[in-house]
PDB file of C-alpha atoms in Angstrom:
ATOM      1  CA  ALA A1096       8.079   0.912  16.375  1.00 75.00           C
ATOM      2  CA  GLN A1097       6.657   2.884  13.513  1.00 83.00           C
ATOM      3  CA  LYS A1098       3.049   3.966  13.572  1.00 91.00           C
ATOM      4  CA  ILE A1099       0.716   5.881  11.290  1.00 95.00           C
ATOM      5  CA  THR A1100      -2.493   7.365  12.675  1.00 96.00           C
ATOM      6  CA  GLN A1101      -5.426   8.564  10.608  1.00 96.00           C
ATOM      7  CA  THR A1102      -8.084   9.791  13.013  1.00 96.00           C
ATOM      8  CA  GLN A1103     -10.829  10.532  10.478  1.00 94.00           C
ATOM      9  CA  PRO A1104     -12.573   7.317   9.440  1.00 92.00           C
ATOM     10  CA  GLY A1105     -14.882   9.229   7.094  1.00 95.00           C
ATOM     11  CA  MET A1106     -15.298  12.712   5.677  1.00 96.00           C
ATOM     12  CA  PHE A1107     -17.628  14.591   3.356  1.00 97.00           C
ATOM     13  CA  VAL A1108     -16.676  17.507   1.131  1.00 97.00           C
ATOM     14  CA  GLN A1109     -18.663  19.592  -1.301  1.00 97.00           C
ATOM     15  CA  GLU A1110     -17.594  19.413  -4.914  1.00 97.00           C
ATOM     16  CA  LYS A1111     -15.070  22.136  -5.839  1.00 97.00           C
ATOM     17  CA  GLU A1112     -14.150  22.733  -2.189  1.00 98.00           C
ATOM     18  CA  ALA A1113     -10.752  21.933  -0.661  1.00 98.00           C
ATOM     19  CA  VAL A1114     -10.365  19.190   1.946  1.00 98.00           C
ATOM     20  CA  THR A1115      -7.603  18.205   4.361  1.00 98.00           C
ATOM     21  CA  LEU A1116      -7.047  14.603   5.386  1.00 98.00           C
ATOM     22  CA  ASP A1117      -5.077  14.176   8.598  1.00 98.00           C
ATOM     23  CA  CYS A1118      -2.090  11.908   9.155  1.00 98.00           C
ATOM     24  CA  THR A1119       0.278  11.756  12.090  1.00 98.00           C
ATOM     25  CA  TYR A1120       3.237   9.452  12.355  1.00 97.00           C
ATOM     26  CA  ASP A1121       5.640   8.167  14.920  1.00 95.00           C
ATOM     27  CA  THR A1122       9.197   7.023  14.283  1.00 92.00           C
ATOM     28  CA  SER A1123      12.581   7.444  15.896  1.00 90.00           C
ATOM     29  CA  ASP A1124      14.332   7.346  12.533  1.00 89.00           C
ATOM     30  CA  GLN A1125      15.714  10.601  11.143  1.00 91.00           C
ATOM     31  CA  SER A1126      15.429   9.421   7.552  1.00 90.00           C
ATOM     32  CA  TYR A1127      11.970   8.389   6.437  1.00 93.00           C
ATOM     33  CA  GLY A1128       9.444   8.934   3.686  1.00 94.00           C
ATOM     34  CA  LEU A1129       5.742   9.656   3.713  1.00 96.00           C
ATOM     35  CA  PHE A1130       3.214   8.666   1.069  1.00 95.00           C
ATOM     36  CA  TRP A1131      -0.423   9.079   0.272  1.00 98.00           C
ATOM     37  CA  TYR A1132      -2.348   6.506  -1.730  1.00 97.00           C
ATOM     38  CA  LYS A1133      -5.906   6.590  -3.036  1.00 98.00           C
ATOM     39  CA  GLN A1134      -8.056   3.465  -3.139  1.00 97.00           C
ATOM     40  CA  PRO A1135     -11.247   3.843  -5.209  1.00 96.00           C
ATOM     41  CA  SER A1136     -14.037   1.283  -5.007  1.00 93.00           C
ATOM     42  CA  SER A1137     -12.257  -0.827  -7.629  1.00 92.00           C
ATOM     43  CA  GLY A1138      -9.644  -1.659  -4.988  1.00 92.00           C
ATOM     44  CA  GLU A1139      -6.439  -0.629  -6.713  1.00 93.00           C
ATOM     45  CA  MET A1140      -4.051   1.498  -4.649  1.00 95.00           C
ATOM     46  CA  ILE A1141      -3.030   4.591  -6.610  1.00 96.00           C
ATOM     47  CA  PHE A1142       0.111   6.477  -5.591  1.00 96.00           C
ATOM     48  CA  LEU A1143      -0.567  10.198  -5.152  1.00 97.00           C
ATOM     49  CA  ILE A1144       2.326  12.003  -3.521  1.00 97.00           C
ATOM     50  CA  TYR A1145       5.604  11.509  -1.637  1.00 96.00           C
ATOM     51  CA  GLN A1146       7.506  13.592   0.934  1.00 97.00           C
ATOM     52  CA  GLY A1147      10.995  12.794   2.184  1.00 95.00           C
ATOM     53  CA  SER A1148      11.931  13.684   5.740  1.00 94.00           C
ATOM     54  CA  TYR A1149      14.746  15.938   4.559  1.00 95.00           C
ATOM     55  CA  ASP A1150      12.686  17.729   1.924  1.00 93.00           C
ATOM     56  CA  GLU A1151      12.389  21.349   2.946  1.00 89.00           C
ATOM     57  CA  GLN A1152       9.452  22.184   0.742  1.00 95.00           C
ATOM     58  CA  ASN A1153       6.035  20.595   0.870  1.00 96.00           C
ATOM     59  CA  ALA A1154       5.399  18.163  -1.976  1.00 97.00           C
ATOM     60  CA  THR A1155       2.784  19.035  -4.580  1.00 97.00           C
ATOM     61  CA  GLU A1156       1.294  17.018  -7.436  1.00 96.00           C
ATOM     62  CA  GLY A1157      -1.442  18.764  -9.359  1.00 97.00           C
ATOM     63  CA  ARG A1158      -4.433  19.202  -7.005  1.00 98.00           C
ATOM     64  CA  TYR A1159      -2.670  17.289  -4.226  1.00 98.00           C
ATOM     65  CA  SER A1160      -0.311  18.835  -1.728  1.00 98.00           C
ATOM     66  CA  LEU A1161       1.259  17.407   1.386  1.00 98.00           C
ATOM     67  CA  ASN A1162       1.352  19.693   4.415  1.00 97.00           C
ATOM     68  CA  PHE A1163       4.475  18.396   6.136  1.00 97.00           C
ATOM     69  CA  GLN A1164       5.034  19.598   9.698  1.00 96.00           C
ATOM     70  CA  LYS A1165       8.060  17.707  10.940  1.00 95.00           C
ATOM     71  CA  ALA A1166       8.066  18.979  14.514  1.00 95.00           C
ATOM     72  CA  ARG A1167       4.436  17.955  14.932  1.00 96.00           C
ATOM     73  CA  LYS A1168       5.019  14.699  13.041  1.00 96.00           C
ATOM     74  CA  SER A1169       2.120  15.339  10.741  1.00 97.00           C
ATOM     75  CA  ALA A1170       1.758  14.843   6.993  1.00 98.00           C
ATOM     76  CA  ASN A1171      -1.705  15.985   6.017  1.00 98.00           C
ATOM     77  CA  LEU A1172      -3.000  15.627   2.468  1.00 98.00           C
ATOM     78  CA  VAL A1173      -4.739  18.632   0.973  1.00 98.00           C
ATOM     79  CA  ILE A1174      -6.956  18.130  -2.066  1.00 98.00           C
ATOM     80  CA  SER A1175      -7.951  21.337  -3.778  1.00 97.00           C
ATOM     81  CA  ALA A1176     -11.072  21.782  -5.905  1.00 96.00           C
ATOM     82  CA  SER A1177     -12.576  18.386  -5.046  1.00 97.00           C
ATOM     83  CA  GLN A1178     -14.116  16.353  -7.844  1.00 97.00           C
ATOM     84  CA  LEU A1179     -16.650  13.529  -7.725  1.00 97.00           C
ATOM     85  CA  GLY A1180     -13.891  11.158  -8.837  1.00 97.00           C
ATOM     86  CA  ASP A1181     -11.983  11.948  -5.653  1.00 98.00           C
ATOM     87  CA  SER A1182     -14.431   9.814  -3.649  1.00 98.00           C
ATOM     88  CA  ALA A1183     -12.269   6.986  -2.322  1.00 98.00           C
ATOM     89  CA  ILE A1184     -10.373   5.742   0.715  1.00 97.00           C
ATOM     90  CA  TYR A1185      -7.110   7.578   1.276  1.00 98.00           C
ATOM     91  CA  PHE A1186      -4.182   5.903   3.007  1.00 97.00           C
ATOM     92  CA  CYS A1187      -1.184   7.560   4.573  1.00 97.00           C
ATOM     93  CA  ALA A1188       1.976   5.440   4.712  1.00 95.00           C
ATOM     94  CA  MET A1189       5.518   5.776   6.000  1.00 94.00           C
ATOM     95  CA  ARG A1190       8.706   3.997   5.048  1.00 91.00           C
ATOM     96  CA  VAL A1191      11.752   3.701   7.256  1.00 87.00           C
ATOM     97  CA  PRO A1192      15.115   2.004   6.742  1.00 82.00           C
ATOM     98  CA  THR A1193      15.743  -1.468   8.047  1.00 79.00           C
ATOM     99  CA  LEU A1194      18.917  -3.388   8.803  1.00 73.00           C
ATOM    100  CA  ASN A1195      18.283  -5.465   5.673  1.00 68.00           C
ATOM    101  CA  SER A1196      21.394  -5.256   3.519  1.00 61.00           C
ATOM    102  CA  GLY A1197      19.350  -5.333   0.328  1.00 65.00           C
ATOM    103  CA  GLY A1198      17.977  -1.858   0.930  1.00 67.00           C
ATOM    104  CA  TYR A1199      14.468  -2.857   1.915  1.00 74.00           C
ATOM    105  CA  GLN A1200      12.562  -0.139   3.714  1.00 80.00           C
ATOM    106  CA  LYS A1201       9.595  -1.133   5.845  1.00 83.00           C
ATOM    107  CA  VAL A1202       6.338   0.529   4.867  1.00 89.00           C
ATOM    108  CA  THR A1203       3.588   1.007   7.448  1.00 90.00           C
ATOM    109  CA  PHE A1204       0.080   1.992   6.395  1.00 92.00           C
ATOM    110  CA  GLY A1205      -2.603   3.839   8.307  1.00 94.00           C
ATOM    111  CA  THR A1206      -6.200   2.589   8.506  1.00 94.00           C
ATOM    112  CA  GLY A1207      -7.465   5.043   5.902  1.00 95.00           C
ATOM    113  CA  THR A1208      -9.979   7.880   5.587  1.00 97.00           C
ATOM    114  CA  LYS A1209     -13.045   7.414   3.424  1.00 97.00           C
ATOM    115  CA  LEU A1210     -13.729  10.630   1.528  1.00 98.00           C
ATOM    116  CA  GLN A1211     -17.066  11.241  -0.127  1.00 98.00           C
ATOM    117  CA  VAL A1212     -17.475  14.188  -2.480  1.00 98.00           C
ATOM    118  CA  ILE A1213     -20.997  15.596  -2.602  1.00 97.00           C
ATOM    119  CA  PRO A1214     -22.291  17.202  -5.806  1.00 95.00           C
TER     120      PRO A1214
ATOM    121  CA  ASP B 910       1.450  -0.236 -21.595  1.00 64.00           C
ATOM    122  CA  GLY B 911       3.425  -0.993 -18.449  1.00 71.00           C
ATOM    123  CA  GLY B 912       1.811  -2.093 -15.245  1.00 94.00           C
ATOM    124  CA  ILE B 913       1.044  -4.781 -12.717  1.00 96.00           C
ATOM    125  CA  THR B 914      -1.569  -7.433 -13.350  1.00 96.00           C
ATOM    126  CA  GLN B 915      -3.162  -9.728 -10.816  1.00 97.00           C
ATOM    127  CA  SER B 916      -5.364 -12.690 -11.509  1.00 93.00           C
ATOM    128  CA  PRO B 917      -7.941 -13.796 -10.848  1.00 93.00           C
ATOM    129  CA  LYS B 918     -10.017 -10.844  -9.668  1.00 94.00           C
ATOM    130  CA  TYR B 919     -12.072 -13.159  -7.419  1.00 94.00           C
ATOM    131  CA  LEU B 920     -10.965 -16.516  -6.059  1.00 93.00           C
ATOM    132  CA  PHE B 921     -12.850 -19.063  -4.018  1.00 91.00           C
ATOM    133  CA  ARG B 922     -11.129 -21.533  -1.745  1.00 88.00           C
ATOM    134  CA  LYS B 923     -12.537 -24.676  -0.233  1.00 88.00           C
ATOM    135  CA  GLU B 924     -11.514 -25.842   3.200  1.00 83.00           C
ATOM    136  CA  GLY B 925      -8.115 -27.531   3.181  1.00 85.00           C
ATOM    137  CA  GLN B 926      -7.261 -26.324  -0.296  1.00 91.00           C
ATOM    138  CA  ASN B 927      -4.175 -24.428  -1.431  1.00 94.00           C
ATOM    139  CA  VAL B 928      -4.751 -21.610  -3.910  1.00 94.00           C
ATOM    140  CA  THR B 929      -2.282 -19.487  -5.876  1.00 96.00           C
ATOM    141  CA  LEU B 930      -2.672 -15.805  -6.692  1.00 97.00           C
ATOM    142  CA  SER B 931      -0.844 -14.507  -9.708  1.00 97.00           C
ATOM    143  CA  CYS B 932       1.119 -11.248  -9.904  1.00 98.00           C
ATOM    144  CA  GLU B 933       2.957 -10.135 -13.040  1.00 97.00           C
ATOM    145  CA  GLN B 934       4.717  -6.840 -13.786  1.00 97.00           C
ATOM    146  CA  ASN B 935       6.279  -5.511 -16.965  1.00 96.00           C
ATOM    147  CA  LEU B 936       7.823  -2.439 -15.351  1.00 96.00           C
ATOM    148  CA  ASN B 937      11.262  -4.043 -15.050  1.00 95.00           C
ATOM    149  CA  HIS B 938      11.099  -3.512 -11.291  1.00 95.00           C
ATOM    150  CA  ASP B 939      13.485  -5.441  -9.068  1.00 94.00           C
ATOM    151  CA  ALA B 940      11.358  -5.503  -5.920  1.00 94.00           C
ATOM    152  CA  MET B 941       7.913  -7.022  -5.476  1.00 96.00           C
ATOM    153  CA  TYR B 942       5.586  -7.258  -2.499  1.00 96.00           C
ATOM    154  CA  TRP B 943       2.396  -8.977  -1.306  1.00 97.00           C
ATOM    155  CA  TYR B 944      -0.013  -7.274   1.074  1.00 97.00           C
ATOM    156  CA  ARG B 945      -3.215  -8.373   2.749  1.00 97.00           C
ATOM    157  CA  GLN B 946      -6.062  -5.914   3.401  1.00 96.00           C
ATOM    158  CA  ASP B 947      -8.949  -6.635   5.757  1.00 94.00           C
ATOM    159  CA  PRO B 948     -12.060  -4.422   5.963  1.00 86.00           C
ATOM    160  CA  GLY B 949     -11.434  -1.146   7.746  1.00 81.00           C
ATOM    161  CA  GLN B 950      -7.733  -1.814   8.091  1.00 83.00           C
ATOM    162  CA  GLY B 951      -4.544  -0.757   6.420  1.00 87.00           C
ATOM    163  CA  LEU B 952      -2.288  -3.033   4.455  1.00 93.00           C
ATOM    164  CA  ARG B 953      -0.149  -5.673   6.118  1.00 94.00           C
ATOM    165  CA  LEU B 954       2.952  -7.094   4.469  1.00 94.00           C
ATOM    166  CA  ILE B 955       2.988 -10.835   3.803  1.00 96.00           C
ATOM    167  CA  TYR B 956       6.190 -11.354   1.803  1.00 95.00           C
ATOM    168  CA  TYR B 957       8.581  -9.268  -0.238  1.00 93.00           C
ATOM    169  CA  SER B 958      11.285  -9.965  -2.782  1.00 94.00           C
ATOM    170  CA  GLN B 959      14.156  -7.623  -3.517  1.00 90.00           C
ATOM    171  CA  ILE B 960      15.596  -9.591  -6.389  1.00 90.00           C
ATOM    172  CA  VAL B 961      15.010 -12.769  -8.376  1.00 93.00           C
ATOM    173  CA  ASN B 962      15.396 -16.009  -6.389  1.00 94.00           C
ATOM    174  CA  ASP B 963      15.230 -14.140  -3.098  1.00 92.00           C
ATOM    175  CA  PHE B 964      12.302 -13.381  -0.812  1.00 93.00           C
ATOM    176  CA  GLN B 965      11.748 -12.469   2.822  1.00 92.00           C
ATOM    177  CA  LYS B 966       8.894 -12.869   5.274  1.00 93.00           C
ATOM    178  CA  GLY B 967       6.851  -9.843   6.169  1.00 92.00           C
ATOM    179  CA  ASP B 968       4.711  -9.274   9.239  1.00 91.00           C
ATOM    180  CA  ILE B 969       2.082 -11.967   8.576  1.00 95.00           C
ATOM    181  CA  ALA B 970       3.809 -14.704   6.538  1.00 96.00           C
ATOM    182  CA  GLU B 971       2.361 -17.703   8.390  1.00 96.00           C
ATOM    183  CA  GLY B 972       0.131 -19.798   6.124  1.00 95.00           C
ATOM    184  CA  TYR B 973       1.506 -18.239   2.937  1.00 97.00           C
ATOM    185  CA  SER B 974       4.325 -19.095   0.533  1.00 97.00           C
ATOM    186  CA  VAL B 975       5.886 -17.354  -2.461  1.00 98.00           C
ATOM    187  CA  SER B 976       8.418 -17.890  -5.225  1.00 97.00           C
ATOM    188  CA  ARG B 977      10.420 -15.513  -7.413  1.00 97.00           C
ATOM    189  CA  GLU B 978      11.825 -17.500 -10.289  1.00 97.00           C
ATOM    190  CA  LYS B 979      11.414 -14.695 -12.806  1.00 96.00           C
ATOM    191  CA  LYS B 980      11.795 -10.952 -12.412  1.00 96.00           C
ATOM    192  CA  GLU B 981       8.308 -10.371 -13.780  1.00 97.00           C
ATOM    193  CA  SER B 982       6.423 -12.833 -11.604  1.00 98.00           C
ATOM    194  CA  PHE B 983       5.787 -13.172  -7.864  1.00 98.00           C
ATOM    195  CA  PRO B 984       2.981 -15.689  -7.194  1.00 98.00           C
ATOM    196  CA  LEU B 985       1.491 -16.063  -3.728  1.00 98.00           C
ATOM    197  CA  THR B 986       0.146 -19.389  -2.471  1.00 97.00           C
ATOM    198  CA  VAL B 987      -2.385 -19.361   0.328  1.00 95.00           C
ATOM    199  CA  THR B 988      -2.002 -22.720   2.029  1.00 93.00           C
ATOM    200  CA  SER B 989      -4.470 -24.695   4.093  1.00 89.00           C
ATOM    201  CA  ALA B 990      -2.498 -23.600   7.144  1.00 87.00           C
ATOM    202  CA  GLN B 991      -3.914 -20.081   6.745  1.00 88.00           C
ATOM    203  CA  LYS B 992      -7.051 -20.399   8.836  1.00 86.00           C
ATOM    204  CA  ASN B 993      -8.581 -17.045   7.991  1.00 90.00           C
ATOM    205  CA  PRO B 994      -7.710 -16.370   4.348  1.00 92.00           C
ATOM    206  CA  THR B 995     -10.739 -14.262   3.400  1.00 94.00           C
ATOM    207  CA  ALA B 996      -9.274 -10.866   2.473  1.00 95.00           C
ATOM    208  CA  PHE B 997      -8.247  -8.579  -0.361  1.00 96.00           C
ATOM    209  CA  TYR B 998      -4.725  -9.298  -1.602  1.00 97.00           C
ATOM    210  CA  LEU B 999      -2.620  -6.620  -3.256  1.00 97.00           C
ATOM    211  CA  CYS B1000       0.629  -7.087  -5.115  1.00 98.00           C
ATOM    212  CA  ALA B1001       3.061  -4.200  -5.562  1.00 97.00           C
ATOM    213  CA  SER B1002       6.431  -3.524  -7.140  1.00 96.00           C
ATOM    214  CA  SER B1003       9.113  -0.864  -6.920  1.00 94.00           C
ATOM    215  CA  PRO B1004      12.096  -0.106  -9.168  1.00 92.00           C
ATOM    216  CA  ILE B1005      14.501  -0.966  -6.374  1.00 85.00           C
ATOM    217  CA  PRO B1006      13.853  -1.785  -2.725  1.00 82.00           C
ATOM    218  CA  GLY B1007      12.964   1.361  -0.817  1.00 79.00           C
ATOM    219  CA  GLU B1008      11.472   3.319  -3.696  1.00 85.00           C
ATOM    220  CA  THR B1009       7.811   4.107  -4.223  1.00 91.00           C
ATOM    221  CA  GLN B1010       5.628   1.038  -4.561  1.00 93.00           C
ATOM    222  CA  TYR B1011       3.063   0.702  -7.343  1.00 95.00           C
ATOM    223  CA  PHE B1012       0.112  -1.618  -6.928  1.00 96.00           C
ATOM    224  CA  GLY B1013      -1.881  -4.053  -8.999  1.00 96.00           C
ATOM    225  CA  PRO B1014      -5.709  -4.196  -9.048  1.00 96.00           C
ATOM    226  CA  GLY B1015      -5.934  -6.853  -6.317  1.00 96.00           C
ATOM    227  CA  THR B1016      -7.499 -10.289  -5.849  1.00 97.00           C
ATOM    228  CA  ARG B1017     -10.400 -10.892  -3.497  1.00 96.00           C
ATOM    229  CA  LEU B1018     -10.206 -14.325  -1.865  1.00 95.00           C
ATOM    230  CA  LEU B1019     -13.299 -15.899  -0.371  1.00 92.00           C
ATOM    231  CA  VAL B1020     -13.661 -19.174   1.514  1.00 86.00           C
ATOM    232  CA  LEU B1021     -16.538 -21.496   0.609  1.00 81.00           C
TER     233      LEU B1021
END
């Protein structure tokens, strides 16, 4: 069974500092994908970044980077130069193939890390 | 302006009542999904649809029903059989099954 673990229920970071949010995963599949989503207080889930299991380089999107360590099964999110608007809950998620002929891939979400940026 | 809309933002259900949550997308995505989020937890999949007129149960489908008569629309009905419906419901879509999912703003359902 697939599992995503986020061990930090809450974190604080000073504005303009970098912060790392931890995510470990467990799957026996060789082909999988890892995501990070941001959920501000409004509730909407905002897609941030994606890493495929066969991607050799770590994914980056602006101030977000994904520190992918395949052997350790970790996919940590690094946010550089934190801003007040980064305060939100961050979810790590993983998708793996299923036997469904339509191409559906099951997505499993972690329980989230609440990040608060301090001025 | 493409995106996913959900309505209403808040919904109140009386005991024994069925309620329907709306989800519409104008992204021309084939696949659509419904998730339930409870406080302090991740998202759990209720139903998904890979194509029009087709849908499949997710991990927690009991007490819920869906339809997919149009590509743009994937309404979720919370039936009276769902004994603990109070939660935040999120709808998502992806261009094709297996690609990145994009979410709507959510509907918060409360039981009176």
